[in-house]
Amino acid sequence: MSVSVLVGSQWGDEGKGKIVDILSEKYEIVTRYQGGANAGHTVEIDDKKFVLHLIPSGILRENVICVIGNGVVIDPTALLEEISLLEKNDIKVAGRLFISHNAHLIMPYHKLLDSISESGENKIGTTGRGIGPCYIDKYARKGIKIVDLLNRKVLEEKIRENLIEKNNLLKKVYEHAELNVEEIIKQYVEFDKAIDKYVKDVPVYLNNAISEGKSILLEGAQGALLDVDHGTYPYVTSSSPTSGGACTGTGIPPTKIDSVIGIVKAYTTRVGNGPFPTELLDDDGESLRKIGAEYGATTGRPRRCGWLDTALVRYSAMINGFDSVAITKLDVLSQFDQIKVCGGYELDGKTLKSFPTDVDRLSKVIPVYKKLPGWKKDISNCLSYAELPKATKDYLKFISGEAGIKIDIISVGPKRQQTFYVD
Ligand code: GDP
Ligand code: IMO
Ligand code: MG
């Protein structure tokens, strides 16, 4: 149990932050491996609520070391704001946070290009954090990395080179004002001074830690269905949230990963565009949003809500290899007389048991539901599996069988103490 990957099983916002905070009591190091400040991971401790975007959620446990891997794209402004917010809350960051020298930097033109491309037709509904354009530059081998900050001459050259192309694009294609290269250089030189102390050779650090027997939790952002390869492309993010991304995004080899933990919300939500077979556009959807406080932790956008889709979770379990899962937000279903669960789909009169990721077919499927009785009891104070009403246990048994998952952790509220292990 020394190296584990934690992955969102659906379209993000499953409650990863909360479960990372719970699990990090048992881990020495927590590492983010992909995504950027598009993530919003919420942790509630007593009367304090923290929303982490770039820094691993383990930062709230003082004995835990936090690492940002090479797979993450780092927005300097967002990172410095987050560090300062944590320090204002008496959470020590220096000496406890390390950043890979190979992580790519989000530049002002990435955010600008993200917002310009979202102002046209065929919107993805991105978070506007510059994620897509930054990964484009990474794969086009034009990106600027943390390590480039350490050499002023290289940094200047790379920014100037990039600005020639980006300003051409802005001016000639988008008829937008050009960006000031000197200002950007100045801004990133300042950033270098602020983050120098955090930079590390992360693959060496993490692999040495594993050799010393230290435990590492790898914190995924987003969710499996937002994965650029395995998700509902093109309505995805531009990184690999699935468990495979944990290796490329950190430098930890697959042979060193001991377990994969999935986070499954007891119903389904999605932010942004793209097909969502079990979406509810009626009063039940409104109730899920209201009771579950389903508003984006990063953008504040209302989340689209629907019933649990076990065909989707089964697909997610297959591509991620979940050893166990945590079920979150079970309490949100407490007020429903009846709860529906999708077990598969119909398409063109035929039954589909598997999840079609191509958006054309996925947008046409008709979910096949099973209706389960609600429990109509407040479960948010339950402290053990034994205390749950019979109908809640039946719901858990049913979804576990349908999705082929082993439920180890149950979350019945946003606070730390509203969590228990299934014996
Ligand atoms: P993440 O991105 O996966 O970390 O999830 P978010 O933080 O974006 O969204 C999850 C939201 O649900 C946050 O507001 C959490 O505080 C809250 N939450 C987490 N677990 C539970 C739970 O079991 N019950 C309830 N009611 N809220 C929860
Ligand atoms: P956490 O880690 C939910 C969604 C956006 C959009 C798509 C692409 O909190 O679960 P991007 O800005 O990444 O280019 O947007 O992905 N998205 C998320 N949805 N939770 C997230 O993160 C998300 N990060 C990105 O809404 O549909
Ligand atoms: Mg979130």
PDB file of N, CA and C in Angstrom, residues 21 113 194 226 320 361 369 419-420:
ATOM      1  N   ASP A  21      -7.531  14.331   1.435  1.00  0.00           N
ATOM      2  CA  ASP A  21      -7.272  14.830   2.791  1.00  0.00           C
ATOM      3  C   ASP A  21      -7.432  13.711   3.822  1.00  0.00           C
ATOM      4  N   LEU A 113      -5.488  32.805 -25.421  1.00  0.00           N
ATOM      5  CA  LEU A 113      -5.909  31.941 -26.541  1.00  0.00           C
ATOM      6  C   LEU A 113      -7.046  31.007 -26.120  1.00  0.00           C
ATOM      7  N   ALA A 194      10.501  33.926  -6.764  1.00  0.00           N
ATOM      8  CA  ALA A 194       9.562  33.436  -5.750  1.00  0.00           C
ATOM      9  C   ALA A 194       9.527  31.911  -5.649  1.00  0.00           C
ATOM     10  N   LEU A 226     -12.862  12.846 -18.645  1.00  0.00           N
ATOM     11  CA  LEU A 226     -12.304  14.093 -19.199  1.00  0.00           C
ATOM     12  C   LEU A 226     -10.896  13.838 -19.734  1.00  0.00           C
ATOM     13  N   ASN A 320      -8.969   2.349 -15.608  1.00  0.00           N
ATOM     14  CA  ASN A 320      -8.105   2.785 -14.497  1.00  0.00           C
ATOM     15  C   ASN A 320      -7.584   1.637 -13.643  1.00  0.00           C
ATOM     16  N   ARG A 361     -22.243   8.743 -30.881  1.00  0.00           N
ATOM     17  CA  ARG A 361     -23.082   7.659 -30.367  1.00  0.00           C
ATOM     18  C   ARG A 361     -23.551   7.960 -28.939  1.00  0.00           C
ATOM     19  N   TYR A 369     -32.748   2.382 -17.022  1.00  0.00           N
ATOM     20  CA  TYR A 369     -32.666   2.608 -15.578  1.00  0.00           C
ATOM     21  C   TYR A 369     -33.253   1.461 -14.771  1.00  0.00           C
ATOM     22  N   THR A 419     -16.918  10.557   7.218  1.00  0.00           N
ATOM     23  CA  THR A 419     -16.310   9.560   6.332  1.00  0.00           C
ATOM     24  C   THR A 419     -16.069   8.293   7.136  1.00  0.00           C
ATOM     25  N   PHE A 420     -16.296   7.128   6.556  1.00  0.00           N
ATOM     26  CA  PHE A 420     -15.921   5.900   7.258  1.00  0.00           C
ATOM     27  C   PHE A 420     -15.497   4.820   6.275  1.00  0.00           C
TER      28      PHE A 420
END
